[in-house]
Amino acid sequence: MTAVTPAPPSAAGAPAPTDAAPPNRPGGRSRLPAAAGFACGAALLFAVAPLALSDFRLALLAKYLCVAMVAVGIGIAWGRGGLLTLGQGVFFGLGGYAMAMHLKLADAGPGGMPDFMQLYGQLDELPVWWRPFASPWFALPATVLLPMAVAFGLGSLVFRRRVRGAYFAILSQALAAAMVILLIGQQGTTGGTNGLTDIQGFFGYDLDDPVNQRMVYFIIAGVLLALLALARQLVHSRYGELLVAVRDSEERVRFLGYDPASVKLVAYVVAAGMAGLAGALFVPAVGIISPALIGIVPSIEFVIGVAVGGRATLLGPVLGAVAVAWARTALSERFPGTWTYLQGLLFVVVVAFLPGGLASLWALARRRGAERAEVSTS
Amino acid sequence: MNDDRPDGLSVRDVRVSFDGFTAVDGVSLEVPAGDIRFLIGPNGAGKTTVVDAITGLVRATGSVCFGDQELLGRPVHRISRLGVGRTFQTSTIFEELSVLQNLDIAAGARRGWASLARRRRGIPDDVAAALETIGLTGRADQLAGTLAHGQKQWLEIGMLLVQDARLLLLDEPVAGMSHEERDATGALLETVSRDRTVVVIEHDMDFLRRFARSVTVLHAGRVLSEGTVAQVQADPRVQEVYLGHPVETGSVPSGLEA
């Protein structure tokens, strides 16, 4: 073959010198920079941002951070697992609606009905499926568990039947469309196109009070950091390695004795749970959840943020999601109507020229730097 | 898993058809435990399809037993958990992961979910032993995609070892290898067959003569001949299939590669 002379297998069992293998370096990552990065992020979110930003901007940031939570999940499912989920809006919506239903019922008081039901529904009493949401002990876990359960059901069907690639993407998108149609069709009990609006209180705190809005921001920032820590653990665990293996060569993994369907299912369910939590926190931050916020277009926008940031990295999706959401607001303020085109352009540019997202620029710069250093020393 | 009794492979009257085309037409094989059986035959003879049938990749009728377990009708990953491992003609290692990660994943199918949630600490013993056997200890942290061709094939075999496969089905393991690499691979097969059963699909006649303990020749989906290397080479039907006419024994059949 070539000039490569490989060390032949020591078939006789003679122990070969093992000097080259550095022990205890799992994946070659150390913990210190991660901890430092985490501390930096916490300082930015908890100290710099609240001091530097006006209440209005901070509320916007809270909204972006919710989008970033969805992005963390997509980073796992798509970036690591190769599952292009174009329907995360469904899970975001399930979480959001579960939270909004509880808050609406809390606003209405014991035995009361949400205002919109009296307006369009002519209902005499609360629909049966609304009732459990009156209890925070049901509603809060439901914001996460409901999306996870739906993802589990759908994922079990789809992955076992080996639906993948574009077919999976289309299917997940169809689910988002179906959910929107369902919500709009059931106007009397879901609020229809308007969604659930005008949410006043959040567990006894008045959401109109800027102090309480700040508290909501801090909760969101804390949850995002926790999700990032969870994602990091997941990605660096054996499961994380297995997920990449399934993404790159599903058949081979099957021949190793794993069921790739279960491996993908876990990633999908985790991503759904994160999207659900994001939706739940979005509601107190913004005060509304509606079909327009969870349909096909927002679902695609979630993915665009992840693609722009760099789907296979841990922080890329978060930064990409925040950057895209921020750019959207900034540009819409100045040049209304241009954003849609710019967003499309951004997506095309990233997919065509920078498939690794902005995060790959960082890696590229480091490699360039290393090469330059090598050249200058030699 | 049990190591006290290596199991043999027993294939009985296996048939595989694709849309009316019969690729495997009633193949029966008995591979005793500890054998190194070579499956040879012209292109289209059904060698790979037999392996596909054994590992559950294609539907087949008949019976395939490994030890006392019937394999036909089980899903791929269940068959794998019964101790049946295979490689493919093209290398299917996880190129984006390191050598160590590749082996660790291969070892992991028997681990519980709890260990999956944790990070790997150090190198598990079985993985270390496999690294040693396949001679890649010094390259444990290298990305598998950057290995030389021969090393990738050894990594594949190493993955079967940590997977604790007791039946190894290797599809053209030495294709594209240098002479030294072939020798090393043959020695590796001999080591491995001490407590495992090995079935090799191979076109390389030189490699076959040196390392095969028994040979089965397939032709047009059927078993044409079976026996030791010498017996098979002496069989006039084999020579006819390979060269179109009977020839002296010992010459290397040509025109076998795709």
XYZ file of C-alpha atoms in Angstrom:
636
model
C 0.000 0.000 0.000
C 1.497 3.327 1.018
C 4.515 4.241 3.030
C 2.483 3.986 6.195
C 3.964 1.140 8.171
C 1.438 0.319 10.827
C 2.261 -1.386 14.042
C 1.074 -4.917 13.368
C -1.250 -6.430 15.901
C 0.678 -8.117 18.655
C -1.192 -11.285 17.974
C 1.140 -13.368 20.070
C 0.044 -11.303 23.026
C 3.447 -9.753 23.642
C 2.874 -6.587 25.619
C 3.756 -3.585 23.498
C 5.026 -0.413 25.104
C 2.093 1.825 25.887
C 3.882 5.109 26.374
C 1.864 6.999 23.778
C -1.496 6.627 25.459
C -2.106 9.343 28.004
C -4.195 7.807 30.761
C -7.403 9.288 32.062
C -8.110 11.762 29.352
C -11.666 10.951 28.353
C -12.253 12.531 25.001
C -9.366 14.884 25.607
C -11.494 17.472 27.400
C -10.636 19.048 30.667
C -13.080 20.450 33.132
C -11.429 23.715 34.067
C -12.222 25.822 30.962
C -15.770 24.531 31.070
C -16.210 25.672 34.652
C -14.661 29.035 33.808
C -16.932 29.420 30.797
C -19.904 28.536 32.917
C -18.946 31.148 35.509
C -18.485 33.750 32.746
C -21.917 32.962 31.359
C -23.468 33.208 34.791
C -21.782 36.561 35.425
C -22.992 37.885 32.082
C -26.549 36.746 32.584
C -26.918 37.561 36.265
C -24.789 40.692 36.711
C -23.867 42.413 33.459
C -27.147 42.072 31.590
C -29.462 43.270 34.406
C -27.195 46.269 35.047
C -26.601 47.214 31.427
C -30.046 46.701 29.952
C -33.265 48.638 30.434
C -36.290 46.778 31.733
C -37.645 46.614 28.207
C -34.438 45.148 26.784
C -34.078 42.750 29.677
C -37.579 41.450 29.018
C -36.607 40.945 25.392
C -33.486 39.084 26.475
C -35.640 36.849 28.670
C -37.650 35.978 25.577
C -34.490 35.236 23.579
C -33.171 33.015 26.343
C -36.357 30.930 26.108
C -35.654 30.465 22.420
C -32.107 29.523 23.405
C -33.447 26.737 25.646
C -35.240 25.234 22.672
C -31.958 25.590 20.790
C -30.050 23.599 23.413
C -32.456 20.713 22.846
C -32.209 20.987 19.066
C -28.432 21.003 19.423
C -28.653 17.596 21.079
C -31.278 16.064 18.801
C -30.051 17.528 15.511
C -26.425 18.440 16.130
C -25.520 15.256 17.950
C -28.228 12.855 16.895
C -28.847 14.013 13.332
C -32.593 14.344 13.936
C -33.693 17.438 12.041
C -36.679 18.389 14.153
C -38.639 21.002 12.241
C -41.502 20.809 14.715
C -40.082 21.863 18.080
C -42.853 24.468 18.176
C -45.221 21.661 19.120
C -43.346 20.935 22.327
C -42.720 24.611 22.993
C -46.455 25.120 22.564
C -47.464 22.236 24.792
C -45.301 23.616 27.581
C -46.495 27.146 26.930
C -50.170 26.258 26.828
C -49.889 24.102 29.955
C -48.357 27.019 31.827
C -50.743 29.607 30.356
C -53.778 27.479 31.211
C -52.665 27.335 34.807
C -51.944 31.056 34.965
C -55.292 31.900 33.332
C -57.106 29.755 35.858
C -55.120 31.291 38.691
C -56.001 34.764 37.367
C -59.675 33.802 37.241
C -59.604 32.642 40.831
C -61.101 29.507 42.384
C -64.160 28.327 40.488
C -63.691 31.056 37.866
C -63.340 30.651 34.137
C -60.817 32.309 31.815
C -62.214 35.488 30.267
C -62.099 34.321 26.644
C -64.285 31.298 27.315
C -67.124 33.543 28.364
C -66.545 35.660 25.259
C -66.636 33.076 22.496
C -67.422 29.795 24.073
C -70.743 30.317 25.761
C -69.567 27.580 28.087
C -71.358 27.088 31.359
C -68.472 25.391 33.044
C -64.776 24.682 32.610
C -63.994 21.894 30.078
C -62.916 18.686 31.765
C -59.412 18.721 30.299
C -58.779 22.218 31.682
C -59.570 21.267 35.256
C -56.331 19.535 36.324
C -54.371 22.610 35.207
C -55.862 24.574 38.090
C -53.393 22.801 40.341
C -49.776 23.938 40.046
C -48.760 20.422 41.126
C -50.242 19.142 37.914
C -49.567 22.058 35.584
C -45.893 22.614 36.335
C -44.710 19.023 35.803
C -47.031 18.860 32.807
C -45.161 21.668 31.064
C -42.202 19.308 30.734
C -43.750 15.840 30.945
C -46.511 16.449 28.421
C -44.123 17.371 25.588
C -41.857 14.493 26.577
C -44.769 12.064 26.487
C -45.872 13.271 23.059
C -42.283 13.025 21.781
C -42.025 9.535 23.257
C -45.202 8.386 21.538
C -44.332 9.894 18.180
C -40.657 8.924 18.403
C -41.433 5.310 19.291
C -43.571 4.962 16.191
C -41.294 6.841 13.852
C -37.849 5.585 14.881
C -38.861 1.937 15.099
C -40.175 2.187 11.567
C -36.829 3.650 10.589
C -38.193 6.918 9.329
C -35.195 9.231 9.031
C -33.659 12.191 7.290
C -35.977 14.403 5.310
C -38.960 12.166 6.025
C -38.551 12.667 9.721
C -38.160 16.421 9.225
C -41.336 16.619 7.148
C -43.251 14.514 9.627
C -42.193 16.656 12.565
C -43.172 19.756 10.630
C -46.562 18.297 9.763
C -47.125 17.783 13.461
C -46.574 21.488 14.065
C -49.110 22.327 11.356
C -51.614 19.868 12.809
C -51.269 21.318 16.275
C -51.902 24.858 15.031
C -54.987 23.738 13.111
C -56.280 21.955 16.176
C -55.752 24.989 18.422
C -57.431 27.358 15.997
C -60.304 24.965 15.393
C -61.097 24.666 19.085
C -61.460 28.396 19.627
C -63.975 28.054 22.443
C -61.557 26.184 24.687
C -58.125 27.192 23.394
C -58.562 30.841 22.545
C -58.192 30.093 18.828
C -55.905 32.359 16.801
C -55.550 34.797 19.673
C -54.187 32.125 21.963
C -54.100 32.637 25.692
C -53.416 36.300 26.281
C -53.416 38.948 28.935
C -51.823 36.880 31.664
C -51.637 38.971 34.803
C -50.053 36.996 37.561
C -47.324 34.432 38.050
C -47.852 32.388 41.202
C -49.132 35.360 43.120
C -46.706 37.919 41.645
C -48.057 40.685 39.434
C -46.340 40.438 36.060
C -46.853 44.144 35.354
C -44.416 44.997 38.123
C -40.873 45.446 36.676
C -39.372 43.840 39.765
C -41.328 40.680 39.128
C -40.400 40.787 35.442
C -36.785 40.867 36.577
C -37.409 37.842 38.774
C -38.838 35.989 35.794
C -35.709 36.919 33.851
C -33.495 35.499 36.591
C -35.473 32.273 36.687
C -35.123 31.931 32.931
C -31.396 32.643 32.999
C -30.917 30.099 35.780
C -32.901 27.436 33.979
C -30.949 28.023 30.774
C -27.663 27.539 32.606
C -29.017 24.368 34.223
C -30.093 23.027 30.826
C -26.654 23.814 29.429
C -25.045 21.883 32.274
C -27.405 18.977 31.595
C -26.642 19.095 27.879
C -22.923 19.124 28.580
C -23.197 16.097 30.822
C -25.276 14.303 28.199
C -22.948 15.137 25.326
C -19.826 14.065 27.181
C -21.343 10.915 28.619
C -21.096 7.517 26.975
C -24.589 8.133 25.732
C -23.363 11.269 23.951
C -20.704 9.247 22.145
C -23.261 6.623 21.249
C -25.603 9.267 19.866
C -22.893 10.561 17.531
C -22.210 6.980 16.497
C -25.879 6.492 15.656
C -25.906 9.736 13.681
C -22.874 8.707 11.639
C -23.557 5.012 11.150
C -26.856 3.733 12.422
C -26.471 0.276 10.882
C -23.122 -0.306 12.516
C -24.532 0.579 15.907
C -27.297 -1.924 15.355
C -24.724 -4.619 14.646
C -23.044 -3.789 17.932
C -26.193 -4.881 19.712
C -27.835 -1.534 20.392
C -31.276 -0.525 19.293
C -30.653 2.818 17.553
C -34.353 3.654 17.860
C -34.052 3.904 21.654
C -30.884 5.979 21.410
C -32.594 8.498 19.125
C -35.740 8.412 21.198
C -33.880 9.612 24.277
C -32.402 12.580 22.408
C -35.764 13.463 20.918
C -37.573 13.241 24.248
C -34.914 15.311 26.022
C -35.121 17.980 23.316
C -38.903 17.984 23.646
C -38.680 18.410 27.419
C -36.329 21.372 26.992
C -38.651 22.961 24.440
C -41.590 22.432 26.799
C -39.782 24.103 29.678
C -38.855 26.967 27.372
C -42.477 27.402 26.344
C -43.589 27.373 29.961
C -41.149 30.151 30.892
C -41.894 32.098 27.737
C -45.449 32.670 28.961
C -44.652 34.739 32.072
C -41.850 36.519 30.197
C -44.040 37.631 27.308
C -47.541 37.273 28.698
C -49.004 35.373 25.763
C -48.940 32.052 23.972
C -50.666 31.689 20.616
C -50.674 29.437 17.538
C -48.572 31.998 15.651
C -45.777 31.444 18.178
C -45.617 27.674 17.856
C -46.450 26.856 14.216
C -44.255 25.966 11.274
C -42.556 29.327 10.930
C -41.378 29.618 14.542
C -40.366 25.962 14.434
C -38.114 26.679 11.467
C -36.770 29.791 13.147
C -35.671 27.711 16.120
C -33.646 25.557 13.750
C -32.165 28.546 11.892
C -30.726 29.917 15.124
C -29.127 26.564 15.846
C -27.717 26.255 12.326
C -26.282 29.767 12.428
C -24.654 29.220 15.803
C -23.276 25.758 15.069
C -25.416 22.765 15.754
C -22.779 20.292 16.836
C -21.361 22.471 19.587
C -22.695 23.084 23.062
C -22.786 26.876 23.096
C -23.269 27.464 19.387
C -27.033 26.855 19.402
C -27.524 29.170 22.380
C -25.482 32.019 20.915
C -26.996 31.502 17.480
C -30.541 31.532 18.824
C -29.966 34.694 20.860
C -28.098 36.408 18.013
C -30.760 35.635 15.429
C -33.603 36.645 17.738
C -31.776 39.838 18.646
C -31.021 40.653 15.001
C -34.630 40.103 14.181
C -35.794 42.642 16.753
C -33.089 45.149 15.902
C -33.734 45.019 12.166
C -37.493 44.928 12.462
C -37.343 48.109 14.514
C -35.416 49.943 11.821
C -36.403 48.287 8.550
C -39.767 46.653 9.018
C -40.473 43.919 6.502
C -36.893 43.168 5.536
C -36.249 40.636 8.244
C -37.849 37.650 6.516
C -35.576 38.098 3.510
C -32.503 38.578 5.643
C -33.307 35.513 7.678
C -33.647 33.417 4.538
C -30.389 34.837 3.204
C -28.620 34.150 6.485
C -29.767 30.555 6.436
C -28.658 30.027 2.847
C -25.251 31.586 3.507
C -24.653 29.477 6.601
C -25.754 26.235 4.978
C -23.760 26.893 1.814
C -20.558 28.369 3.196
C -20.410 27.592 6.887
C -22.143 24.284 7.576
C -20.578 24.166 11.040
C -22.163 27.509 11.915
C -20.461 30.483 13.544
C -18.888 28.132 16.080
C -16.764 26.658 13.311
C -15.236 30.106 12.700
C -13.801 29.918 16.183
C -12.292 26.478 15.524
C -10.997 27.719 12.163
C -9.354 30.739 13.748
C -7.693 28.569 16.359
C -6.364 26.205 13.707
C -5.068 29.150 11.653
C -3.432 30.564 14.752
C -1.787 27.258 15.541
C -0.508 26.949 11.973
C 0.885 30.449 12.039
C 2.605 29.748 15.344
C 4.124 26.610 13.853
C 5.363 28.497 10.803
C 6.950 31.224 12.876
C 8.761 28.791 15.168
C 10.166 26.664 12.375
C -21.711 -14.372 28.548
C -20.504 -17.936 28.553
C -16.928 -18.550 27.570
C -16.650 -22.162 28.634
C -18.194 -23.576 25.486
C -17.555 -21.783 22.228
C -20.497 -22.364 19.969
C -20.598 -23.572 16.426
C -22.648 -22.171 13.585
C -25.201 -24.325 11.874
C -26.886 -23.059 8.709
C -29.590 -25.308 7.261
C -31.282 -24.895 3.899
C -31.208 -21.096 3.948
C -32.933 -19.347 1.053
C -33.023 -15.634 0.315
C -34.920 -14.073 -2.564
C -35.182 -10.462 -3.645
C -38.261 -9.778 -5.751
C -38.238 -13.187 -7.345
C -34.463 -13.363 -7.779
C -33.063 -16.140 -5.619
C -29.726 -14.968 -4.237
C -29.220 -17.856 -1.841
C -30.778 -21.133 -2.869
C -30.713 -23.625 -0.053
C -27.295 -23.194 1.532
C -26.319 -25.478 4.420
C -23.125 -25.025 6.396
C -21.748 -26.505 9.581
C -18.958 -24.431 11.086
C -17.633 -26.113 14.221
C -16.548 -24.034 17.196
C -13.027 -22.644 16.866
C -12.931 -23.005 13.075
C -11.611 -20.415 10.658
C -13.945 -21.000 7.739
C -13.406 -19.198 4.481
C -16.380 -18.551 2.231
C -15.311 -18.084 -1.363
C -17.018 -17.954 -4.696
C -17.344 -15.788 -7.777
C -19.138 -12.453 -7.600
C -22.849 -12.947 -7.109
C -22.367 -16.348 -5.513
C -24.291 -15.203 -2.462
C -21.482 -15.051 0.086
C -22.377 -11.695 1.571
C -26.078 -12.499 1.373
C -25.525 -15.609 3.506
C -23.828 -13.426 6.114
C -26.642 -10.883 5.803
C -29.138 -13.666 6.460
C -27.220 -14.923 9.502
C -27.036 -11.428 11.011
C -30.657 -10.556 10.330
C -30.056 -7.908 7.668
C -32.159 -9.728 5.068
C -35.134 -12.024 5.482
C -34.421 -15.681 4.921
C -36.138 -19.027 5.240
C -34.576 -22.151 6.651
C -32.697 -22.255 9.911
C -29.580 -20.624 11.320
C -28.459 -21.766 14.747
C -25.589 -20.416 16.768
C -25.074 -22.753 19.700
C -28.630 -23.686 20.566
C -30.154 -20.344 19.600
C -32.177 -19.927 16.419
C -31.169 -16.639 14.777
C -33.600 -16.293 11.890
C -36.509 -14.014 12.613
C -34.771 -11.995 15.314
C -33.965 -8.293 14.866
C -30.369 -7.360 14.092
C -29.487 -6.021 17.528
C -30.845 -9.116 19.292
C -28.767 -11.403 17.098
C -25.775 -9.264 17.906
C -26.441 -9.653 21.626
C -26.387 -13.441 21.211
C -22.715 -13.098 20.343
C -22.753 -12.748 16.578
C -20.592 -9.933 15.225
C -19.780 -8.932 11.682
C -17.794 -6.480 9.616
C -18.647 -5.068 6.209
C -16.743 -4.775 2.961
C -16.474 -1.070 3.517
C -15.105 0.098 6.827
C -17.900 1.148 9.154
C -16.049 2.466 12.154
C -17.210 5.755 13.626
C -14.729 8.093 11.989
C -15.666 11.105 14.091
C -14.872 9.282 17.325
C -11.523 8.199 18.732
C -10.269 4.617 18.640
C -10.969 4.346 22.341
C -14.509 5.693 21.952
C -15.175 3.260 19.105
C -14.161 0.323 21.278
C -15.960 1.661 24.305
C -19.202 1.938 22.349
C -18.763 -1.592 21.041
C -18.329 -2.807 24.608
C -21.314 -0.875 25.796
C -24.308 -2.789 24.477
C -24.241 -5.027 27.538
C -23.947 -2.092 29.915
C -26.992 -0.631 31.594
C -28.478 2.789 30.974
C -26.947 4.051 34.210
C -23.439 3.690 32.876
C -24.462 5.361 29.635
C -25.432 8.506 31.509
C -21.979 8.792 32.998
C -18.748 9.871 31.494
C -16.114 7.279 30.705
C -13.308 7.273 33.256
C -10.063 5.693 32.180
C -9.957 2.659 29.944
C -12.083 -0.392 30.790
C -10.114 -3.653 31.054
C -11.772 -5.378 28.134
C -11.145 -2.352 25.937
C -7.497 -2.222 27.020
C -7.107 -5.917 26.214
C -8.633 -5.441 22.778
C -6.398 -2.433 22.078
C -3.444 -4.655 22.920
C -4.628 -7.502 20.707
C -5.198 -5.310 17.672
C -1.991 -3.356 18.271
C -3.572 0.083 18.554
C -2.792 0.816 22.199
C -0.606 3.747 21.212
C -3.351 5.221 19.065
C -6.238 5.030 21.513
C -6.904 8.766 21.414
C -6.528 9.165 17.669
C -9.639 9.857 15.610
C -10.625 6.595 13.954
C -11.055 8.366 10.615
C -7.336 9.179 10.546
C -6.155 5.576 10.888
C -4.456 3.750 8.037
C -6.629 1.353 6.071
C -5.336 -1.782 7.746
C -5.675 -0.271 11.194
C -9.308 0.531 10.503
C -9.949 -3.117 9.720
C -8.204 -4.167 12.918
C -10.278 -1.681 14.841
C -13.365 -3.326 13.346
C -12.158 -6.690 14.594
C -11.294 -5.170 17.960
C -14.835 -3.861 18.226
C -16.123 -7.395 17.679
C -13.824 -8.601 20.447
C -15.007 -6.135 23.075
C -18.553 -6.692 21.900
C -17.839 -10.247 23.065
C -18.843 -11.739 19.743
C -18.251 -15.482 19.810
C -18.974 -15.804 16.113
C -17.089 -13.360 13.889
C -18.292 -12.882 10.336
C -15.696 -10.901 8.414
C -16.454 -9.603 4.937
C -13.194 -9.217 2.983
C -11.041 -8.174 5.932
C -7.754 -7.964 3.997
C -8.998 -6.238 0.844
C -6.634 -3.398 0.015
C -4.077 -4.377 2.653
C -0.318 -4.572 2.187
C 1.504 -7.890 2.625
C 2.633 -7.056 6.138
C -0.864 -6.036 7.077
C -2.263 -9.273 5.678
C 0.183 -11.327 7.708
C -0.678 -9.405 10.831
C -4.389 -9.836 10.162
C -3.969 -13.591 9.659
C -2.086 -13.886 12.932
C -4.833 -11.869 14.581
C -7.468 -14.267 13.237
C -5.555 -17.215 14.642
C -5.358 -15.604 18.066
C -9.012 -14.697 17.971
C -10.148 -18.188 16.937
C -8.788 -19.715 20.138
C -12.055 -19.080 21.891
C -14.264 -17.941 19.023
C -15.573 -19.133 15.705
C -14.518 -17.175 12.634
C -16.100 -17.039 9.185
C -14.241 -15.027 6.539
C -15.436 -13.989 3.105
C -12.300 -13.478 1.054
C -11.089 -13.296 -2.519
C -7.405 -13.370 -1.713
C -6.307 -16.932 -2.457
C -2.862 -16.519 -0.967
C -4.388 -15.388 2.298
C -6.843 -18.255 2.139
C -4.147 -20.907 1.629
C -2.220 -19.638 4.622
C -4.946 -19.112 7.164
C -8.065 -21.073 6.261
C -8.787 -24.158 8.351
C -11.714 -25.071 6.136
C -13.282 -23.655 2.995
C -16.787 -23.519 1.568
C -17.178 -22.585 -2.080
C -20.468 -20.978 -3.079
C -21.693 -20.687 -6.610
C -24.988 -19.251 -7.812
C -26.483 -19.355 -4.359
C -25.542 -22.958 -3.609
C -22.699 -24.777 -1.904
C -20.429 -26.057 -4.644
C -17.707 -27.649 -2.603
C -16.526 -27.859 0.960
C -13.461 -29.161 2.767
C -9.858 -28.309 3.464
C -7.971 -25.926 1.213
C -6.323 -28.808 -0.633
C -9.596 -30.686 -1.124
C -11.358 -27.639 -2.466
C -8.527 -26.713 -4.779
C -8.477 -30.226 -6.169
C -12.180 -30.136 -6.909
C -12.639 -29.849 -10.687
C -16.018 -28.143 -10.276
C -14.357 -25.323 -8.358
C -11.761 -24.832 -11.046
C -14.440 -24.797 -13.667
C -16.470 -22.153 -11.899
C -13.467 -19.953 -11.321
C -11.693 -20.260 -14.612
C -14.249 -21.691 -16.995
C -12.222 -24.900 -17.472
C -10.324 -27.329 -15.255
C -6.696 -26.359 -14.599
C -3.767 -27.454 -12.517
C -4.221 -27.050 -8.803
C -2.323 -24.370 -7.017
C -2.650 -21.572 -9.543
C -4.212 -18.408 -8.253
C -7.663 -17.930 -9.730
C -7.858 -14.556 -11.367
C -10.699 -12.303 -12.329
C -12.338 -12.538 -8.946
C -12.340 -8.927 -7.953
C -15.247 -6.785 -8.918
